[in-house]
Every structure is written in C-alpha cells, then in structure tokens.
XYZ file of C-alpha atoms in Angstrom:
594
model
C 0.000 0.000 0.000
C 1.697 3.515 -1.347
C 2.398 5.707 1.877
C 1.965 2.712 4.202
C 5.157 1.176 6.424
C 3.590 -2.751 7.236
C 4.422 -5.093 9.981
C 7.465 -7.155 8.833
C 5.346 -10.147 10.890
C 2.546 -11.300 13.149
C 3.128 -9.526 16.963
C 1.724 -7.143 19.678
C 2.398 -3.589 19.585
C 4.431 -2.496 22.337
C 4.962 1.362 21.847
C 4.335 3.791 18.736
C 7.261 6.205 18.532
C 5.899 8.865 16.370
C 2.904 10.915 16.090
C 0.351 12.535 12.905
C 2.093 15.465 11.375
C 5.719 14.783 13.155
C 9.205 14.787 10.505
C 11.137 11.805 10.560
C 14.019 10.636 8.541
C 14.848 7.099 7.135
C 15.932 4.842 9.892
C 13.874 6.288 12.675
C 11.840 4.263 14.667
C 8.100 4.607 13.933
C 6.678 1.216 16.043
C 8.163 -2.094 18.339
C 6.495 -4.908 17.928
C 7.004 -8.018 19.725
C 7.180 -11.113 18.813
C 8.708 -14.686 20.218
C 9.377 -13.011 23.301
C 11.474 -10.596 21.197
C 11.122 -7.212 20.451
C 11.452 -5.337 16.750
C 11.559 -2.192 15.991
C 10.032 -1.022 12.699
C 12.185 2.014 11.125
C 11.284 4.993 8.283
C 12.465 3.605 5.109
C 12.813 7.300 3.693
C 12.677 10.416 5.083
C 9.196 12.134 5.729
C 6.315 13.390 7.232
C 3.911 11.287 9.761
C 0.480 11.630 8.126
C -1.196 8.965 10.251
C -0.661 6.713 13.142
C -3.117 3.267 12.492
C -2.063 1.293 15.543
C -2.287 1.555 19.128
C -0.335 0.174 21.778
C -1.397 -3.934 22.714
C -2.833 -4.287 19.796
C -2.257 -7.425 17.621
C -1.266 -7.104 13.770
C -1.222 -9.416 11.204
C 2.251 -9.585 8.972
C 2.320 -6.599 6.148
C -0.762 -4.908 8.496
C -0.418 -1.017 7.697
C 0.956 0.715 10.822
C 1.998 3.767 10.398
C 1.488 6.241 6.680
C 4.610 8.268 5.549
C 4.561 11.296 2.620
C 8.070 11.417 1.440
C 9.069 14.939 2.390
C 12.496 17.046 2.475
C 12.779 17.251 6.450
C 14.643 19.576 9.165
C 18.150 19.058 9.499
C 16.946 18.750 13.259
C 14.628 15.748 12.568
C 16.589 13.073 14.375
C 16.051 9.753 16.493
C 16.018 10.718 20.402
C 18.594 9.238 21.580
C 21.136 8.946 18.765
C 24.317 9.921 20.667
C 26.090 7.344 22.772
C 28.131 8.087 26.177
C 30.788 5.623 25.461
C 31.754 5.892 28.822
C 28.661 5.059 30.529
C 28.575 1.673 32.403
C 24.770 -0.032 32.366
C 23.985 -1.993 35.459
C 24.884 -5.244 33.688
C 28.176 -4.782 32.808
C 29.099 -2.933 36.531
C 27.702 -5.691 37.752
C 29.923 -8.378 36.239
C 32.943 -6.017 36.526
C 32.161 -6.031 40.153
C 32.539 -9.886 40.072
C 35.437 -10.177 38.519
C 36.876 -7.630 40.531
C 36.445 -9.550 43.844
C 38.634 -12.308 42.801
C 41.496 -10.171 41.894
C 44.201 -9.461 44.307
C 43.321 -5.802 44.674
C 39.886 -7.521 45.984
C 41.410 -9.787 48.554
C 43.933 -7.815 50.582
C 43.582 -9.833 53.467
C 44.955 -12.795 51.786
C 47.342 -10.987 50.086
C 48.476 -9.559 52.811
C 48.790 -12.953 54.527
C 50.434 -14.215 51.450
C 53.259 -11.883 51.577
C 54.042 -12.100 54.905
C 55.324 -15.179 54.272
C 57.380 -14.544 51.671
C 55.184 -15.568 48.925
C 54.164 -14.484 45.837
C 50.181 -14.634 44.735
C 48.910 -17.126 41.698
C 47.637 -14.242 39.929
C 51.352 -12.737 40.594
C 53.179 -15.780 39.323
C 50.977 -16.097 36.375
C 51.425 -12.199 35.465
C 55.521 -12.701 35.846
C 55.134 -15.965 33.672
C 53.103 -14.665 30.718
C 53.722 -11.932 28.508
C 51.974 -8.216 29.158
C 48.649 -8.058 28.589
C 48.570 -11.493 26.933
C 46.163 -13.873 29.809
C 43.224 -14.908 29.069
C 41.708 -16.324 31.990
C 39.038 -18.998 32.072
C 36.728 -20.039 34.618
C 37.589 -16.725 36.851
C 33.950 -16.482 37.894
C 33.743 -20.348 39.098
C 32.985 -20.590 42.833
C 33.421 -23.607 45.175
C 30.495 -25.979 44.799
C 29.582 -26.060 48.521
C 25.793 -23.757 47.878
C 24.522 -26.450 50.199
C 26.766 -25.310 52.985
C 27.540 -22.153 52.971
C 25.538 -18.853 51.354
C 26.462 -17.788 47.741
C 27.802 -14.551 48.831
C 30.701 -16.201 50.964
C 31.484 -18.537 48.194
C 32.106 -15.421 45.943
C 34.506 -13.748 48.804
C 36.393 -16.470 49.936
C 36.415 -19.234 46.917
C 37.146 -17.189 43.515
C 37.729 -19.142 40.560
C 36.930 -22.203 43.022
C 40.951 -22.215 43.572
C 42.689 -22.783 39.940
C 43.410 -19.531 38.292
C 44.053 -20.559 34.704
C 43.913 -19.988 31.000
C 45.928 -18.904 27.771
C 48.538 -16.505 27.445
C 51.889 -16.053 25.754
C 55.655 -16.925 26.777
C 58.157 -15.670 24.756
C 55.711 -14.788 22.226
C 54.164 -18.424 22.175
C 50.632 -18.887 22.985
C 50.690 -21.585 26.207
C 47.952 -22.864 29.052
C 48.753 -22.294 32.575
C 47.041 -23.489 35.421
C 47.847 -21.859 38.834
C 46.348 -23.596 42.162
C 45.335 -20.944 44.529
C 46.787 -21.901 48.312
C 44.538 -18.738 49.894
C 41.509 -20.647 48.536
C 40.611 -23.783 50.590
C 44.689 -24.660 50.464
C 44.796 -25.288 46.940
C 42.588 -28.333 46.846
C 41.049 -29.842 44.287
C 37.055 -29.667 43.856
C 34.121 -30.482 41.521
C 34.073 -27.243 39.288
C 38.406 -27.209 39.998
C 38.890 -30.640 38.579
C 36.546 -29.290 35.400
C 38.396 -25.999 34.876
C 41.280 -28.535 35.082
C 39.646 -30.715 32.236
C 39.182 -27.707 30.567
C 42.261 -26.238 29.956
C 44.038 -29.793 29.525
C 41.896 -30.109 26.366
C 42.641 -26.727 24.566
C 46.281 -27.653 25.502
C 45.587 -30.777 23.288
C 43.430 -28.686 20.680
C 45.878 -25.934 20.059
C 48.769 -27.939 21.517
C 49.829 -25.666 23.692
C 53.076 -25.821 26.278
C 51.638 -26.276 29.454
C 52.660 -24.700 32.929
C 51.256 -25.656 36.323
C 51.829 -24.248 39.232
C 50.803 -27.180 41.800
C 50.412 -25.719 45.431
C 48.320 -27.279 47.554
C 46.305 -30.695 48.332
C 44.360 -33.609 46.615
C 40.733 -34.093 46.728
C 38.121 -31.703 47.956
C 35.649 -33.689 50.438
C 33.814 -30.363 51.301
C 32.140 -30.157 47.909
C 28.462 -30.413 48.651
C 26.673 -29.797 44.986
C 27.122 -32.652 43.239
C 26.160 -36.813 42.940
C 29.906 -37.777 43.545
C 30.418 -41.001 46.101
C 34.304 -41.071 45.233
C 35.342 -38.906 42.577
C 37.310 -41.507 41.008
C 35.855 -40.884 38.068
C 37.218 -37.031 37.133
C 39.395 -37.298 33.945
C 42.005 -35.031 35.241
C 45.336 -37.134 35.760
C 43.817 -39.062 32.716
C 43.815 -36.385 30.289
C 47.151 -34.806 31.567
C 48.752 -38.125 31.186
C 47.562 -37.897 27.409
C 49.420 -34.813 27.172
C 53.012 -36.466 28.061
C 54.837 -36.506 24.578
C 52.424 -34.019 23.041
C 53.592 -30.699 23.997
C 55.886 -29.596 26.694
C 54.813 -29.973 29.967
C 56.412 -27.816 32.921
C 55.520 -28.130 36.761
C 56.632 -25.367 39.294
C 56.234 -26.341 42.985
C 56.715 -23.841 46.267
C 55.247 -23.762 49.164
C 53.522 -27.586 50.321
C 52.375 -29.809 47.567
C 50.876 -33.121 48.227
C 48.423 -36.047 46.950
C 46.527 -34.519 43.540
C 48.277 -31.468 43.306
C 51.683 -33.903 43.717
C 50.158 -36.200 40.947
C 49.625 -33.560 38.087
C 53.314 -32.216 38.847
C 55.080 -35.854 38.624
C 52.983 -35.775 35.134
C 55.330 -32.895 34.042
C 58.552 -33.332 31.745
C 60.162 -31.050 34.140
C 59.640 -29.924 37.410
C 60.887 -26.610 38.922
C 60.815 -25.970 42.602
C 61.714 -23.941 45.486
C 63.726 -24.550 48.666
C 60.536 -24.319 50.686
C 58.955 -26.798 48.948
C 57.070 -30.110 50.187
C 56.301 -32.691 47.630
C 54.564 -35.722 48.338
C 51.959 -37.915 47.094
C 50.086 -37.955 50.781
C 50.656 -34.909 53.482
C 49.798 -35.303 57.123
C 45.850 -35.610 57.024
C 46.208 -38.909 54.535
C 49.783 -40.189 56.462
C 48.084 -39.699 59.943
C 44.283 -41.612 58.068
C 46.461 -44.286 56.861
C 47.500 -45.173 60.400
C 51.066 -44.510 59.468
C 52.402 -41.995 62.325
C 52.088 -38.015 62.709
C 54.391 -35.857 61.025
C 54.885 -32.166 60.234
C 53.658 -30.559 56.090
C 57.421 -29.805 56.200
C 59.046 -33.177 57.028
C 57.239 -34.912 54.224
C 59.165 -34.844 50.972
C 61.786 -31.519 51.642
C 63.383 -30.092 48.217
C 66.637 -31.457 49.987
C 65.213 -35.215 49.167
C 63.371 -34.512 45.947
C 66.042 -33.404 44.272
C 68.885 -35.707 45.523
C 66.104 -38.627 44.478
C 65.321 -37.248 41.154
C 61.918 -35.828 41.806
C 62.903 -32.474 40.831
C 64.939 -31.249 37.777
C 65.925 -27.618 38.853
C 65.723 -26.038 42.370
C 65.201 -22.821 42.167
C 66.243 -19.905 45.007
C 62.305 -18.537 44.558
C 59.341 -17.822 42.717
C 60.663 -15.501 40.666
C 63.701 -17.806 39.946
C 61.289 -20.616 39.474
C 59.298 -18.477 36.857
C 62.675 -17.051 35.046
C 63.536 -20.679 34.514
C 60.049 -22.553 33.473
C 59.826 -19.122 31.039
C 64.118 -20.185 29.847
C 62.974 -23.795 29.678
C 60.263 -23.383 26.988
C 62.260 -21.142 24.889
C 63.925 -24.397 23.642
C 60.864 -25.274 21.956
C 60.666 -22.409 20.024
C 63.273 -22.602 16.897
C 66.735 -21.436 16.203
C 67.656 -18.311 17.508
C 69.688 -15.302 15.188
C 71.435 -13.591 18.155
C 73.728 -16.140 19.362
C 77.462 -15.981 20.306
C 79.825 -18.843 21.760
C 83.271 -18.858 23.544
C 86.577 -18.973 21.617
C 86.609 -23.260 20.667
C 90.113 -23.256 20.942
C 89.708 -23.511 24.592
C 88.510 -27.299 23.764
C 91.596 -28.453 22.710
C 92.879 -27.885 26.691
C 90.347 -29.229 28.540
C 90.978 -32.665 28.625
C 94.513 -33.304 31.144
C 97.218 -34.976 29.358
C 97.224 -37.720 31.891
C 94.212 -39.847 31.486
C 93.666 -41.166 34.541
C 93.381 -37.150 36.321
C 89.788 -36.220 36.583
C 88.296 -32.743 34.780
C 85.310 -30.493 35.312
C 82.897 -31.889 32.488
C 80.741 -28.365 33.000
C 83.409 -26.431 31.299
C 83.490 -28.430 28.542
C 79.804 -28.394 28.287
C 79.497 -24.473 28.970
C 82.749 -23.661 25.789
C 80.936 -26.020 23.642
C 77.794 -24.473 24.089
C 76.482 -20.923 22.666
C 76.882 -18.401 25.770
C 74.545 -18.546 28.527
C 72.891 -21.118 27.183
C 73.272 -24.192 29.183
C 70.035 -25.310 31.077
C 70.684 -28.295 33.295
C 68.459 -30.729 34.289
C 68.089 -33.099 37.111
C 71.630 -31.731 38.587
C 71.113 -33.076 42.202
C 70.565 -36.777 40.718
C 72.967 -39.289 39.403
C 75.827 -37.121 39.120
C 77.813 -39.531 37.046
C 75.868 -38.539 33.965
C 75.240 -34.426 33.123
C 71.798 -33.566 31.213
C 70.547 -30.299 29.833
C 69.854 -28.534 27.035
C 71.455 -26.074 25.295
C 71.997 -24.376 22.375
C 74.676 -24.662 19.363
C 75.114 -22.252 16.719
C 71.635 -20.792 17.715
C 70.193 -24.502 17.306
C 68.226 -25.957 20.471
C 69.111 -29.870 21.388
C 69.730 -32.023 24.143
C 73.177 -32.758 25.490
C 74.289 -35.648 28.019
C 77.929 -35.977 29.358
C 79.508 -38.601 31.482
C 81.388 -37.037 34.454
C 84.549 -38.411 35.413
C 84.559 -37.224 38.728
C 82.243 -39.342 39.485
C 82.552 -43.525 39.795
C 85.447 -42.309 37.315
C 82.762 -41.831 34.692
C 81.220 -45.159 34.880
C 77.329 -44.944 34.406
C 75.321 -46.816 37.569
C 71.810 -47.403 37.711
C 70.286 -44.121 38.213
C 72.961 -42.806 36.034
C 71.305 -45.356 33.625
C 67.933 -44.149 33.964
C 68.280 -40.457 34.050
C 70.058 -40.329 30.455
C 67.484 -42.675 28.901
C 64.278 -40.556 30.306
C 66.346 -36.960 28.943
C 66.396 -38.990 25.302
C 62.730 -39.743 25.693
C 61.951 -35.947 26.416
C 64.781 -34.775 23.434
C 63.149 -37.324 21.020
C 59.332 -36.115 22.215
C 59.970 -32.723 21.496
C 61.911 -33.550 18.468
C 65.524 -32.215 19.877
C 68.561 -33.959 18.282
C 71.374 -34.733 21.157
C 74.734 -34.609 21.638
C 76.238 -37.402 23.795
C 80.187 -36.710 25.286
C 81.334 -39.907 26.466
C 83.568 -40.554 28.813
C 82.853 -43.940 30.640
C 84.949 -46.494 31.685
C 81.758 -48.373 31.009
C 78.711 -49.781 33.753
C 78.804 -50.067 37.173
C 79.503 -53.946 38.455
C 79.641 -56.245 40.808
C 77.593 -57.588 43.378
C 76.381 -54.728 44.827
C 75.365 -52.948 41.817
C 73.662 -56.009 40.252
C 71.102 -55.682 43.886
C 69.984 -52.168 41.906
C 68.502 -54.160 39.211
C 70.779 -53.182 36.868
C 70.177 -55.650 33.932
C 66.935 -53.678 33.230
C 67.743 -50.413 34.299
C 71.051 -50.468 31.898
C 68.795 -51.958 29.752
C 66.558 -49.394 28.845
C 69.463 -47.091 27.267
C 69.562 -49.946 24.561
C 65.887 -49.947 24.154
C 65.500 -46.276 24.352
C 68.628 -45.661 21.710
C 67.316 -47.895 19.149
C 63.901 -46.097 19.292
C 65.157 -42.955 18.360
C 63.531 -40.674 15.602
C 65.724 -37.726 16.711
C 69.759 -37.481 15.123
C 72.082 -38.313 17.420
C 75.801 -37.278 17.630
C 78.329 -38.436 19.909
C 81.360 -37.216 20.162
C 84.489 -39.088 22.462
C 85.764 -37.145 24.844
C 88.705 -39.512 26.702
C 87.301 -43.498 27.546
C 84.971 -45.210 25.193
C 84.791 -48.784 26.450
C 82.262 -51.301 26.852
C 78.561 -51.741 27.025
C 78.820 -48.352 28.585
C 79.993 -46.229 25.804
C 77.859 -47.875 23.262
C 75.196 -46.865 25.245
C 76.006 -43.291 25.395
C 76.448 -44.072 21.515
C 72.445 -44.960 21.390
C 73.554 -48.283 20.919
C 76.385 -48.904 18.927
C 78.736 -46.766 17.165
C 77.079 -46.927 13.911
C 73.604 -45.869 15.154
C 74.667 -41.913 15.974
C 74.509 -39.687 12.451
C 78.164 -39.433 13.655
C 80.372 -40.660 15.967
C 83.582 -39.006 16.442
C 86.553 -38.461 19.152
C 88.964 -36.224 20.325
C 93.148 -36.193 20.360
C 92.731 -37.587 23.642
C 89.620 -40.930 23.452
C 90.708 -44.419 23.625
C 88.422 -47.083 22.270
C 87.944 -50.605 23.858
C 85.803 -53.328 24.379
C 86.440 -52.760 27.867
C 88.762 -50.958 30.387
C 92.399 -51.420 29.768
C 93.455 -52.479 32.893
C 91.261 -54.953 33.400
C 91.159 -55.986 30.115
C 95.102 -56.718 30.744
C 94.127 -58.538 33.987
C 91.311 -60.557 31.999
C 93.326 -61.382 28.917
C 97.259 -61.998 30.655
C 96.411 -63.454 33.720
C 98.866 -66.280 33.258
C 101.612 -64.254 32.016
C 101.351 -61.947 34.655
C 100.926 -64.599 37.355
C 104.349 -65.949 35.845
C 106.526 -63.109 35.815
C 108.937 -62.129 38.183
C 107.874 -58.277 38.235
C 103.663 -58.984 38.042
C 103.466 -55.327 38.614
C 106.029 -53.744 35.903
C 104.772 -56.436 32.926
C 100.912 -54.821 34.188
C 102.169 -51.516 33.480
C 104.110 -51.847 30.523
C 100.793 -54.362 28.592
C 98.681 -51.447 29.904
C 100.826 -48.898 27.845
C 100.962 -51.277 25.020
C 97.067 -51.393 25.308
C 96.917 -47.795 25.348
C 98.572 -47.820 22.086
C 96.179 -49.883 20.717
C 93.148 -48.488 21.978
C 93.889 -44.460 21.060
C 91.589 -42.949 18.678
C 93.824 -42.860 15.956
C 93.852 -46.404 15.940
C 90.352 -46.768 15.946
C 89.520 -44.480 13.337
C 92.287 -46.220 11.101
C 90.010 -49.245 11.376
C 86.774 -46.941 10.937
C 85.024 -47.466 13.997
C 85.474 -44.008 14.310
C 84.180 -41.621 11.905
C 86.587 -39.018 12.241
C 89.055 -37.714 14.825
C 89.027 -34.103 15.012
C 90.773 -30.921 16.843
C 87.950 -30.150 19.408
C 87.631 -26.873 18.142
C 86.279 -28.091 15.174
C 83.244 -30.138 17.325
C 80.525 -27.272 17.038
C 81.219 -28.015 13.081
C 80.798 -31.920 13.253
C 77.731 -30.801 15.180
C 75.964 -28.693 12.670
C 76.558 -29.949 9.733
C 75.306 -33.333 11.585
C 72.041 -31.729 12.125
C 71.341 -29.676 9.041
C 68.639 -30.056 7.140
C 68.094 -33.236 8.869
C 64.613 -34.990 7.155
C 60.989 -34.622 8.539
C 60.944 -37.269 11.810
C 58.926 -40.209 10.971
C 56.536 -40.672 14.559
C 56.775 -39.886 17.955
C 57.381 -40.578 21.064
C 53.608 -41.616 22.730
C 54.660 -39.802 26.143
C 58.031 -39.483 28.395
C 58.283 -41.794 31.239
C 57.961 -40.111 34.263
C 61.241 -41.710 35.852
C-alpha cells in the first residue's frame, strides 16, 4: 500500500514512537512490535512526514498490516532519532555488575589474603601467572567459578572467599608463544582440588591438546576436595584429570613449578610434568599429614614430608630454584627451547677445547666447562643436577640450534654410568626425542657399574633401557668421544652402537675398547702376569701397550670411528650433523615419568 510502512510479521504492539504530522528521517523508529518473546523495531524507510498513526499500543497485527502512513518529504536538518548519541563511557547496570565480580577475585579484591600471602614470603597465583606470561597477553578462564559447597555455605561467601573455586588458569603467551597455565590458589581452601576445579582442570588440559599448547602448572596445595556439597559424587574416582594430563606427556611440553607444600593430587599432576621446577621451601609428596596420619602410618609435620633437599637428591625435581621468581625465570628459559633457532647467538673462543681434557688420562676434569665452551653463551640449562651425578643432562643451544646434550662425568665412579645414572640419560632422550631435539652425547665412561652390589639395583633392566630407548630414536644423534669409550657403557652413550649416531667421532685424547684397559690386561694376561717375576712392571708396561692400541687414531684407522678431530672443530661436526636433517617419521607416545 503507497504511503503505508507494514508489519514485517505477526506480533503485539508495544509502543508507537511517532505521532500525525511529526518529521522523521529514514531509519527512525516509527513502532516495536514483539514477537517470540522478542522485540522489533520497525524504522522509516525514507525520510518524511507522519500523516497517520493506524495502531495503538497492545494491539495485535497481522504480517504486512499497515501501521503507520509516511509522505516522502524534504525534512529539518533537526529531525533526528532521540537518543542517537552514545556516552561511550557510561557503564549499564549489567556490565558494573559483572565487573564487580570479577573484581572480587582479583588481588586488589582480597587484601587480606594478600596480605597474609606476603608475609610469608610468597608471591600470589595471579602474581606468578602475570611474571610468567607476557603483558597483557592472559586470558583467563573459569575466573567467575565458585566452590560448589551452595549447600553449605551462602552464595555470597562462596564469591569472597572461593574465587575461581581455587585454579586460576587460562591462555597466554611466553616468549611470544601462545601456552595454558594453570595456577592452584593456596589462599583458597589450600589449593585443593574440587568439583568445578577438577573441570576448569579438564578444561584447559583439552585446549592444551586442541591448540597444543606448552603447558605450565603451578601445583600448590592438596588432593581431593571432600567439602564439595553440589554434586552426585560417592568417590570422585571418576574425574578425567590425571587421565587427560597423562595424554598430554609426549604431546607438547609440559612444565611443573612447585613452592610452598604440595601433596596427593596437586603432587600427581606435577610428577605428570617433563620437568619440574621448585623452590627450597617446597614439600612434595603424594600424601601430606591428614592422609599419612588416616592411613594409620604416624604423625608428622607438612614440612618433614618430601623436603626439596630429598626430591632433588632422588630425582623428583629437575631444577631447584632460590624462589618464585627464579622458578618463573627458569620454566619461562625452559620453553624457549621449543621455540626454533635463535639469530642472536654468540659462543666462547673453541680453541679452549683443545685444553680441557689433562694430558694424563687417569686425572679427573670439570665436564661443566666443557659443556658451557661447547655451548652458545649462557645457554646451558641443566636438568636433574642433584641426581645421578655420574651422567650431566641439559639442554642447550649450538650455533643458535636448540638440542639435548648428556655428558659422562669423570669425577664421578670415574665416569662409569650406575643405575640411576642409567635411567636419568634414557628418560632426557625420551623428552629430546618427544619434542623432536637432536642430542649430543660426550662420552667418557669407563663403562657400567659392576659387581655384586650394583647387580642388587637391578641393573640388567635399568642399563637396559638405554639400549631400548637408543634404538627407538627418531631424533639425530651425535656423539662425540671425549677420553674413555669402552664397553657396554659407551655404546650406550652411543644410542647403541657406534654406527647408530649420524656421527660418531673423538677427540686427540679418546681411547676405544671393548672394555677398560686395565682390566682388560688382567682378563686377557692373567697367566703371564701370574708368571713373571715383576707382576706389577709387565701390568704396566701391557697397559701402555694397550693404550697404544686403543687411542683414537687407531680406531679411526680401522673406521670405527668416523673421524678424529681438533675439538675446536666439534661445534662443526655438530651442525653440519644436524642440518637439514629430514621430517621425523613418529613420535614418542609420552616421556616416562622416571
């Protein structure tokens, strides 16, 4: 109908905007309807003049029903929609109130618990978390979560004293890299672990699969939340939490940071982790006094269960930090491996190498120097350094190029590589080879550990698993003879023979054997030795003969070396062994946690 704007559709008229006679122009609002519980506003199509209003407020109109008639006019500049300006800064009840929400969970909302935090020394989770990620780069999840005790206690109190339900956590970016991070909050309920906790947990453990993400958890606190009144749960052994972060072993790096007391599920995501940071003040344990004390098992302080002093002499923990801030700096340091070559790189003068290694063979050297020249500068991250100290982990860079490194250390059982020796350089290949780092092996082992009271250690499987773990390699492996190469030993540290590495090479100074020299004398000229009149002159003088054989030179000659180089030429070797290597052909499914 000429004139006439229609209903766009069946509805009740709420409110008529205009009235006979007034000036509007196109897009003004001339009637709301509602419909579907929803209301729509019917606008000028042109600009006009209001000749006649046909509808009246309640009324009910059929679709295309005429309800308001509009001459097309020129109209007053003036003619405008009421209301057309916007006060960008104005904040509508809604939004203050959610802001208000948010707001009480933040730190500047809970002084008192700041306050108590930092009295003893200790940093916040929303403080750790802000020194972790980049500025301005958190996204948090879950922050308006409260504990689910509404049964208990009044809904007010849960929103003052349970925010987030104790796990701040969500996405942000280290080092430029988009990563989760879960934080357990000890100023709520001690860090425990509850119903809407466990499914923030679930939560963020899946987008870490999604988008595989790094992940970073800061575990502070306790297990299992029996408090928890708003749900059907008769054990809760059927959350998906250890589950799911046990999927994530292999998949993406996984860093723990523990300070303060951390026991029982808190204790079990952290053992998850392919590296585990903590403090001096830490307590780790998979039970703390409540479940010790249950178990009928004795009464004993949060702080003699599990000190930093045992966890990392027993392998537990992979760097001891001085602090928080420490702990961050190095979780922050760790990751960076995992993110590509670096341009801005230097390294020490190489010629240093070539007077490391003592003349006399049997004098012991620090292993950490030769690690630290070889190495770009300041780039040297070790791992596990209170465990095993017969065998040296870490990673570190070469030539800008991240990768794993393992070193025997002389000073230690002479070099020789015992059980937990064994064990803590086959679990650093599984992490290298999960995250697709090639490694660098310096050997410099007389060999295993024997005899009857290393064989009580288990050592057939332990030793074992170097041999299983080498073969399985998808990652290149270089290894590189610093002094002794004999036995079973050195072919581990060789992932399994010396064929298997992309390339095995020595320095000046390696001698090559199928076992030690001395013994090897003692083994092989028993009789002649037994016979001669000076047993211990004839021992010396096969030795040096053995020697002879057994240099590097030798070896080489008869290619079971591929090369023997000046050590200042090793960074070379290394490079070029890792250049342009092929894409890896499967992975790792996770990293054992020993």
């Amino acid at each position: 109908m000429k004139g006439f704007v229609g209903a766009p559709m069946q509805g009740t008229v709420v409110s008529v905007k205009v009235t006979a006679g007034q000036e509007v122009r196109a897009g003004a609002a001339l009637v709301v309807l509602e419909a579907m519980k929803m209301e729509h506003v019917v606008r000028a199509e042109y600009d006009g003049i209001v000749e006649e209003v046909l509808v009246e407020a309640s009324w009910t109109v059929k679709r295309d029903a005429p309800l308001v008639r509009v001459r097309a006019a020129e109209v007053a500049a003036a003619a405008r929609e009421e209301g057309a300006s916007i006060d960008l800064d104005a904040v509508r009840a809604d939004l203050a109130a959610v802001r208000a929400r948010h707001e009480t969970g933040l730190d500047a909302g809970r002084p008192e618990a700041v306050r108590r935090r930092h009295e003893q020394g200790r940093r916040t989770a929303r403080e750790n978390i802000a020194d972790l990620c980049d500025d301005g780069t958190f996204t948090e999840y879950g922050a308006l979560a409260i504990a689910a005790q509404r049964r208990r206690r009044p809904v007010e109190e849960l929103i003052e004293r349970t925010p987030a339900d104790g796990l701040v956590c969500g996405v942000g970016e280290i080092g430029g890299r988009p990563a989760a991070v879960m934080s357990y909050d000890y100023t709520v309920l001690a860090g425990t672990q509850g119903y809407l906790n466990h499914r923030k947990t679930d939560r963020m453990l899946e987008l870490a699969a999604e988008r595989r993400l790094p992940l970073v958890l800061f575990a502070e606190g306790g297990g299992g939340r029996p408090g928890d009144t708003d749900t059907t749960t008769v054990s809760g052994l059927d959350v998906t939490s250890f589950w799911a972060m046990g999927r994530l072993s292999g998949e993406v790096p996984l860093v723990g940071i523990a300070s303060g007391r951390c026991f029982a599920g808190n204790a079990a995501l952290l053992g998850c982790c392919d590296v585990i940071i903590a403090t001096p003040d830490a307590n780790i344990g998979m039970g703390g006094p409540a479940m010790i004390e249950g178990g009928g098992l004795g009464t004993f302080r949060p702080e003699e269960i599990g000190p930093i002093g045992v966890q990392s002499a027993n392998g537990v923990v992979d760097i001891v930090a001085s602090d928080e801030a420490e702990a961050v700096a190095a979780a922050r340091r760790y990751l960076s491996y995992f993110s590509g070559p670096r341009e801005d790189w230097t390294a020490p003068d190489q010629r240093l190498l070539r007077h490391l290694i003592p003349e006399n063979r049997k004098t012991p050297y620090d292993v950490a120097r030769v690690v630290e020249t070889l190495a770009d500068t300041d780039s040297v991250l070790e791992l596990r350094g209170g465990f095993a100290p017969g065998i040296r982990t870490a990673l570190v860079r070469v030539g800008g190029v991240p990768m794993g490194l393992l070193a025997n250390d002389p000073t230690h059982l002479g070099g020789a590589i015992d059980r937990d020796g064994a064990d803590k350089a086959a679990r650093f290949l599984q992490l290298c080879d999960a995250h697709d780092l090639p490694v660098v092996s310096l050997c410099d082992t007389p060999g295993f550990m024997v005899g009857p009271e290393a064989e009580t250690t288990a050592t057939v499987r332990h030793f074992s698993r170097l041999f299983v773990t080498g073969a399985n390699l998808t990652v290149p492996l270089i290894t590189v003879v610093l002094r002794k190469a004999y036995g079973l030993g050195a072919q581990a540290m060789a992932g399994g023979s010396f064929k298997a590495p992309v390339a095995t090479i020595s320095w000046p100074t390696g001698e090559i054997g199928g076992m030690g020299l001395e013994g090897a004398v003692r083994l092989g000229f028993r009789k002649e030795l037994e016979a001669a009149e000076d047993p211990d002159a004839l021992f010396d003088e096969m030795v040096a003969v053995a020697y002879e054989h057994s240099k590097a030179l030798n070896a080489a000659s008869a290619f079971e070396l591929d090369d023997v180089i000046d050590p200042a030429e090793t960074r070379r070797w290394i490079l070029a062994s890792f250049k342009d290597r092929p894409p890896r052909q499967g992975r790792r499914r996770f990293i054992d946690t020993w």
